[in-house]
XYZ file of C-alpha atoms in Angstrom:
376
model
C 5.277 -15.115 -8.558
C 8.575 -13.628 -7.487
C 11.294 -13.560 -10.101
C 14.827 -13.390 -8.777
C 16.191 -12.858 -12.279
C 14.131 -9.720 -12.759
C 16.024 -6.793 -11.314
C 14.410 -3.636 -10.049
C 13.839 -1.189 -12.889
C 16.273 1.651 -13.403
C 14.163 4.777 -13.387
C 14.600 8.517 -13.329
C 12.240 11.418 -12.847
C 12.650 12.238 -16.538
C 11.727 8.686 -17.580
C 8.586 8.827 -15.461
C 7.534 12.236 -16.715
C 7.757 11.004 -20.293
C 4.954 8.614 -19.306
C 2.925 11.306 -17.498
C 3.976 10.119 -14.034
C 5.044 12.816 -11.597
C 5.853 13.086 -7.910
C 6.160 15.998 -5.524
C 8.579 15.270 -2.696
C 7.587 18.403 -0.782
C 5.333 17.646 2.150
C 1.670 18.361 1.403
C -0.439 20.180 3.951
C -3.843 21.793 3.735
C -3.620 25.566 3.500
C -5.816 25.861 6.605
C -3.525 23.623 8.658
C -1.283 26.165 10.310
C 1.263 23.951 12.003
C 4.491 23.545 10.059
C 5.993 20.075 9.801
C 9.359 18.555 8.986
C 11.854 20.916 7.377
C 9.181 23.429 6.431
C 8.902 22.533 2.747
C 5.164 22.422 2.156
C 3.224 22.086 -1.074
C 0.311 24.491 -1.039
C -2.179 23.329 -3.614
C -5.518 21.643 -3.404
C -5.738 17.892 -3.478
C -8.873 16.505 -5.125
C -11.522 16.093 -2.449
C -11.625 12.285 -2.703
C -7.831 12.123 -2.308
C -7.820 14.502 0.637
C -10.519 12.387 2.292
C -8.213 9.370 2.168
C -5.334 11.499 3.455
C -7.452 12.558 6.425
C -8.469 8.952 7.092
C -4.880 7.702 7.061
C -3.666 10.514 9.303
C -6.507 10.240 11.800
C -4.797 9.981 15.186
C -7.738 11.405 17.126
C -8.471 9.496 20.304
C -5.935 6.815 19.412
C -3.056 7.775 21.720
C -3.328 7.690 25.533
C -2.476 11.002 27.194
C 0.251 9.382 29.278
C 2.225 8.587 26.114
C 2.367 12.210 24.992
C 5.109 13.533 27.345
C 7.535 10.982 25.939
C 7.289 12.476 22.449
C 8.942 15.636 23.789
C 12.128 13.650 24.409
C 12.376 11.856 21.079
C 15.757 13.432 20.386
C 17.225 11.750 23.481
C 18.844 8.278 23.501
C 16.516 5.293 23.621
C 17.754 4.321 27.092
C 16.199 7.509 28.463
C 12.664 6.339 27.847
C 10.625 4.694 30.554
C 7.252 3.069 29.911
C 4.145 4.993 30.956
C 2.811 4.484 34.449
C 0.921 1.269 35.253
C -2.201 3.373 35.554
C -2.268 3.714 31.779
C -5.768 3.208 30.430
C -4.582 1.564 27.232
C -1.382 -0.528 27.309
C -0.984 -0.597 23.556
C -1.932 1.392 20.484
C -2.961 -0.608 17.406
C -1.300 -3.671 18.921
C 2.055 -2.014 19.626
C 3.168 -1.381 23.210
C 5.344 1.419 24.494
C 8.122 -1.067 25.238
C 7.932 -2.348 21.669
C 8.199 1.192 20.305
C 11.219 1.782 22.496
C 12.824 -1.484 21.363
C 12.224 -0.768 17.676
C 13.596 2.748 18.037
C 16.728 1.384 19.686
C 17.250 -1.143 16.884
C 16.953 1.593 14.277
C 19.367 3.873 16.147
C 21.985 1.152 16.510
C 21.774 -0.535 13.121
C 20.426 1.900 10.550
C 23.842 2.664 9.052
C 24.767 -1.022 8.890
C 21.500 -2.396 7.558
C 21.196 -3.282 3.889
C 18.024 -2.658 1.915
C 17.010 -6.278 2.553
C 17.556 -5.786 6.302
C 15.279 -2.734 6.316
C 12.551 -4.561 4.410
C 12.739 -7.569 6.738
C 12.650 -5.339 9.814
C 9.655 -3.313 8.650
C 7.729 -6.297 7.315
C 8.117 -8.307 10.505
C 7.532 -5.449 12.954
C 5.257 -2.879 11.274
C 3.953 -4.137 7.904
C 2.776 -7.402 9.406
C 0.939 -10.027 7.417
C -2.766 -10.414 8.101
C -2.094 -13.732 9.826
C 0.490 -12.198 12.165
C -1.567 -9.073 12.838
C -4.693 -11.053 13.740
C -3.721 -14.400 15.305
C -7.259 -14.809 16.717
C -8.974 -14.256 13.379
C -12.074 -16.196 12.355
C -13.128 -17.562 8.968
C -15.535 -14.650 8.707
C -12.695 -12.162 9.234
C -10.698 -13.979 6.564
C -13.452 -13.477 4.004
C -14.016 -9.774 4.517
C -11.015 -8.197 6.262
C -8.001 -10.160 5.043
C -5.359 -8.562 2.872
C -2.539 -10.122 0.872
C 1.032 -8.927 0.786
C 4.168 -10.101 -0.928
C 7.838 -9.221 -1.066
C 9.730 -8.565 -4.307
C 6.825 -9.616 -6.501
C 7.621 -9.016 -10.142
C 4.534 -7.526 -11.761
C 5.152 -9.692 -14.806
C 1.571 -9.584 -16.036
C 2.080 -5.922 -16.827
C 5.267 -6.767 -18.689
C 3.572 -9.382 -20.868
C 0.151 -7.919 -21.559
C 0.396 -4.220 -22.473
C -1.173 -4.945 -25.848
C -4.446 -5.693 -24.055
C -4.825 -2.106 -22.936
C -3.384 0.959 -24.684
C -3.405 2.810 -21.363
C -0.690 0.528 -19.952
C 2.126 2.914 -20.772
C 4.214 2.999 -17.579
C 7.992 2.808 -18.114
C 8.611 -0.745 -16.882
C 6.997 -3.534 -14.887
C 7.413 -2.743 -11.173
C 8.987 -4.962 -8.546
C 8.211 -3.242 -5.220
C 9.843 -4.349 -2.001
C 6.310 -4.962 -0.692
C 2.984 -5.141 -2.519
C -0.403 -5.044 -0.776
C -3.687 -6.077 -2.365
C -6.846 -8.109 -1.927
C -6.702 -11.912 -1.704
C -7.964 -14.034 -4.570
C -10.582 -16.351 -3.075
C -10.293 -20.016 -3.971
C -13.878 -21.210 -4.316
C -12.756 -24.804 -3.756
C -11.836 -23.904 -0.181
C -14.399 -24.623 2.495
C -15.993 -21.219 3.007
C -18.323 -20.365 5.915
C -21.924 -21.362 5.248
C -24.141 -18.435 4.411
C -21.305 -16.253 3.158
C -19.782 -18.131 0.240
C -22.399 -16.863 -2.224
C -22.272 -13.243 -1.111
C -21.520 -10.944 -4.028
C -18.661 -9.290 -2.163
C -17.050 -12.719 -1.811
C -17.764 -14.047 -5.288
C -16.447 -10.910 -6.991
C -12.939 -11.722 -5.770
C -13.097 -15.436 -6.533
C -10.836 -17.171 -9.046
C -13.808 -17.769 -11.339
C -14.990 -14.167 -11.588
C -11.472 -12.742 -11.773
C -10.705 -15.232 -14.557
C -13.787 -13.981 -16.399
C -12.467 -10.437 -16.022
C -9.139 -11.514 -17.488
C -10.935 -13.057 -20.448
C -12.662 -9.722 -21.043
C -9.385 -7.778 -21.065
C -9.210 -6.609 -17.452
C -5.967 -7.165 -15.522
C -6.844 -7.846 -11.864
C -3.588 -9.573 -10.845
C 0.019 -8.487 -11.230
C 1.403 -11.969 -11.927
C 0.603 -14.369 -14.769
C -0.491 -17.228 -12.503
C -4.264 -16.777 -12.635
C -4.298 -16.120 -16.386
C -2.244 -19.251 -17.072
C -4.485 -21.309 -14.789
C -7.522 -19.882 -16.568
C -6.138 -20.763 -20.009
C -4.775 -24.208 -19.144
C -7.445 -25.306 -16.716
C -5.019 -26.243 -13.962
C -1.853 -24.776 -12.485
C -0.392 -24.463 -9.030
C -1.060 -20.980 -7.693
C 1.793 -19.451 -5.713
C 1.237 -16.979 -2.885
C 2.108 -14.049 -5.151
C -0.572 -15.172 -7.620
C -3.260 -14.827 -4.960
C -3.092 -11.034 -4.814
C -5.385 -8.847 -6.891
C -5.976 -5.126 -7.418
C -2.914 -3.852 -5.505
C -3.691 -0.759 -3.440
C -0.395 -0.048 -1.664
C 3.324 -0.458 -2.313
C 6.474 -0.010 -0.259
C 9.998 0.823 -1.434
C 13.110 0.979 0.730
C 16.693 2.186 0.394
C 19.468 1.901 2.955
C 21.128 4.824 4.672
C 24.015 6.698 3.133
C 22.902 6.835 -0.506
C 22.269 10.569 -0.480
C 19.841 12.450 -2.696
C 20.335 10.079 -5.641
C 19.258 7.111 -3.503
C 16.209 8.970 -2.237
C 15.145 9.943 -5.742
C 15.599 6.385 -6.989
C 13.399 5.154 -4.136
C 10.720 7.740 -4.915
C 10.848 6.918 -8.637
C 10.295 3.216 -7.967
C 7.379 4.000 -5.646
C 5.840 6.356 -8.207
C 6.196 3.777 -10.979
C 4.605 0.994 -8.922
C 1.773 3.084 -7.492
C 1.016 4.501 -10.944
C 0.882 0.978 -12.350
C -1.519 -0.084 -9.578
C -3.717 2.914 -10.335
C -3.650 2.038 -14.036
C -4.964 -1.466 -13.282
C -7.794 0.013 -11.251
C -8.542 2.485 -14.019
C -8.664 -0.396 -16.492
C -11.461 -2.102 -14.556
C -13.554 1.068 -14.293
C -12.925 2.074 -17.897
C -13.964 -1.367 -19.174
C -17.082 -1.217 -17.013
C -18.310 2.336 -17.496
C -16.533 3.438 -20.663
C -14.853 6.276 -18.779
C -13.182 6.982 -15.476
C -15.035 8.371 -12.465
C -13.656 11.617 -11.104
C -13.073 10.140 -7.657
C -11.100 6.965 -8.356
C -8.222 5.863 -6.179
C -5.852 6.856 -4.754
C -3.075 4.289 -4.371
C -0.962 4.417 -1.207
C 2.843 4.328 -1.330
C 5.347 4.084 1.505
C 9.060 4.807 1.281
C 11.921 4.661 3.703
C 15.472 5.818 3.085
C 17.327 4.849 6.197
C 15.236 5.953 9.167
C 13.327 8.564 7.142
C 9.788 7.341 6.470
C 7.220 8.821 4.090
C 3.623 8.156 3.089
C 2.362 9.135 -0.374
C -0.879 9.103 -2.347
C -0.960 8.556 -6.110
C -3.962 9.754 -8.101
C -4.947 10.965 -11.536
C -5.110 14.735 -11.960
C -7.795 16.484 -13.970
C -5.235 16.718 -16.776
C -4.851 12.933 -16.944
C -1.449 12.801 -15.251
C -0.561 10.443 -12.436
C 0.718 12.426 -9.449
C 2.327 10.994 -6.304
C 2.173 13.442 -3.381
C 3.866 13.105 0.012
C 1.276 13.397 2.799
C 3.360 12.352 5.812
C 6.997 12.240 6.813
C 8.604 11.127 10.035
C 11.562 9.138 11.304
C 11.716 5.619 12.675
C 14.400 6.567 15.183
C 11.828 8.167 17.485
C 8.847 6.897 19.455
C 6.380 9.127 17.629
C 7.643 8.018 14.219
C 7.101 4.347 15.007
C 3.756 4.915 16.715
C 2.361 7.170 13.982
C 3.484 4.714 11.305
C 1.669 1.891 13.116
C -1.531 3.925 13.273
C -1.322 4.928 9.602
C -0.862 1.291 8.572
C -3.852 0.241 10.705
C -5.961 3.028 9.193
C -4.870 1.921 5.732
C -6.130 -1.610 6.259
C -9.508 -0.346 7.480
C -9.841 1.975 4.473
C -8.833 -0.715 1.994
C -11.106 -3.458 3.361
C -14.143 -1.322 4.220
C -14.077 1.438 1.589
C -11.969 0.617 -1.458
C -12.905 -3.056 -1.617
C -16.634 -2.305 -1.630
C -16.095 0.243 -4.410
C -14.219 -2.287 -6.536
C -16.801 -4.974 -5.784
C -19.634 -2.704 -6.933
C -17.743 -2.043 -10.165
C -17.194 -5.774 -10.739
C -20.903 -6.404 -10.124
C -21.790 -3.811 -12.756
C -19.241 -5.325 -15.136
C -20.827 -8.760 -14.650
C -24.304 -7.348 -15.196
C -23.360 -5.611 -18.431
C -21.307 -8.508 -19.786
C -23.527 -11.274 -18.385
C -20.473 -12.682 -16.620
C -20.666 -15.215 -13.796
């Protein structure tokens, strides 16, 4: 659950590095990608193949943007009032559910209010307009979509389970329990709900049910970031809050308002690195308990940051030396059409990757855990 009394952790790069958590704020680009981006600061080193695959999936814009939108990107430095919507002959009126007029409106809001907005204003703006809930993103969803494609998200969730249970796992050595502005994960399925006939007993459904996740908790795995499910498991009954119904977080978002300078940016990056590292540690805990060691291609965890209009996408993974590294794979600005559009596409790609790729990987691991431990 959210905990208003729990303040965001005070972190520094030095504090993180003492716990083997690092981040590289230079923009990563493959050595064979010739086009320079941003301010030209590029990290030239090889990402692990499985991490680079996710990077390519998130940044896949191919065939997603109608040609008639492209000329407007050339004028992104001009005032918002300059922009006119594409011609009515446009083949596709929206991209990932966002129209040109919406992009223009969002850009105008950012231009006018970015210096006045507080951190809470930024989070509210981005959550309501870009990081939409599953219910808002898919108003015409079906019960079948809910079972397989739904994600959970929460604002200012205190990851209190990590604060209270480090003795269960010696690998839980991150500096402090995170409290990201936004947390994204998979929904915990309440088996008492009326589930669609023919699907309720599917392994991919059962593996994320309260019963199986409670069994994992009893075996020392930490699938949820709050204490709600563990307390319900131990006591037999307890009201589950929305924040309790989120397991195996796979993305986090941290925001800072404009005008804080380099110290504000670094604080934002530190909080994102801490939270994404913690999420990766939980995932590692499941695989380590199941297989006795970590696979070489686990993760990564996705992190988003914005400091004023500046927007970044990061991937956090374990290096071959056992360190957790957060690398910037995308940077743009929300005060331009392209920045808003590209962010929308990246978020849509993220949800596809999480629900179709990562979730099946976690489910297979849980199935193997159940087989070995005779659970469920």
